[in-house]
Amino acid sequence: MPVKLPAAKRLLAHPVKALLCGVALLLSQPLSATAEPLKLGDQSGLTQALLHAAGEDQHLAYALSWHPFLAGTTLLEALSAGAIDAGVVGNAPPVFAQAGGFDIRIIGVASGAQNNNALLVPAGSSVQQVADLKGQRMAVAKGSSGHYLLLAALHKAGLAPRDVNIAYVSPVDAQNAFASGKLDAWAVWYPFVGQATSRGARVLVDGSAWPETGLNFTVASLQALSDPQRAGPLGDLFARLARAQAWPLSTLRNGLRCSRKPPGFPLRWCRKCSRIRIFTTCRSSRQSSLRSSVWPICLPLSV
């Protein structure tokens, strides 16, 4: 059964201060110019778009090199291999990655919109509940937050993975198959959810019933954290990311208009993906709750 998250009273009113709790040591590092750019993994360009929209990509004392990924699992593979220094992923990929022996470190955790993950069915589908998917064809990226949502939804409906036909494919391949009518369901996350629903797809179930589906982890390689030339910029970037994540909330709350259009994505998608609450504790208790709610993987998560 999923483990419930702490009560709202455990949350800080100030999201930026809370998100920084896991990186005090990073922020204490001197911020010096680096010879090489800080290499950042980014899923579908969302992190870069959010930093840009919030104006947090300005006046940097270091260079950034953005590396696109379609899923958190492949981002973490690159992180473990030293191809990138840091990135942001959803709830399940760090569990799978560290269970698989990947050498990564979680430096922060935020709670985002739980309905960013969804199980979709095509327009005109006769499927009305998850139980109707028995024997049907569906796709998901293995080890992703969508994978966790799919397993949780099947379990709640009294189905096992063997009761459905699951194809483990990339979001782009699944998107094409879904659009061409080759799939009966697709478990995925934003921005793919927004793209699909704008074309008529219907949300059968989303992550609202499972609070842990809204967790987002900021991860870094031990190599980067141990390098004084990269630790300082990482701390500064993390502070900027915290402000950028809080920015859509303050923009909506204050009725402000965005003058910086996120490249490649409608602003409403960045707002949708960034309605966050930040936990006061950015350490193992959160990841332990997540681990036990996904599978009984008896491996500690490194923080």
JSON list of C-alpha atoms in Angstrom, two decimals, residues 176-184:
[
{"chain": "A", "resi": 176, "resn": "ASN", "atom": "CA", "xyz": [3.37, 7.73, -32.20]},
{"chain": "A", "resi": 177, "resn": "ALA", "atom": "CA", "xyz": [1.77, 4.35, -31.46]},
{"chain": "A", "resi": 178, "resn": "PHE", "atom": "CA", "xyz": [-0.96, 5.99, -29.38]},
{"chain": "A", "resi": 179, "resn": "ALA", "atom": "CA", "xyz": [-1.73, 8.55, -32.08]},
{"chain": "A", "resi": 180, "resn": "SER", "atom": "CA", "xyz": [-1.95, 5.84, -34.75]},
{"chain": "A", "resi": 181, "resn": "GLY", "atom": "CA", "xyz": [-4.44, 3.76, -32.75]},
{"chain": "A", "resi": 182, "resn": "LYS", "atom": "CA", "xyz": [-2.08, 0.90, -31.90]},
{"chain": "A", "resi": 183, "resn": "LEU", "atom": "CA", "xyz": [-2.52, 1.32, -28.13]},
{"chain": "A", "resi": 184, "resn": "ASP", "atom": "CA", "xyz": [-5.52, 1.08, -25.82]}
]
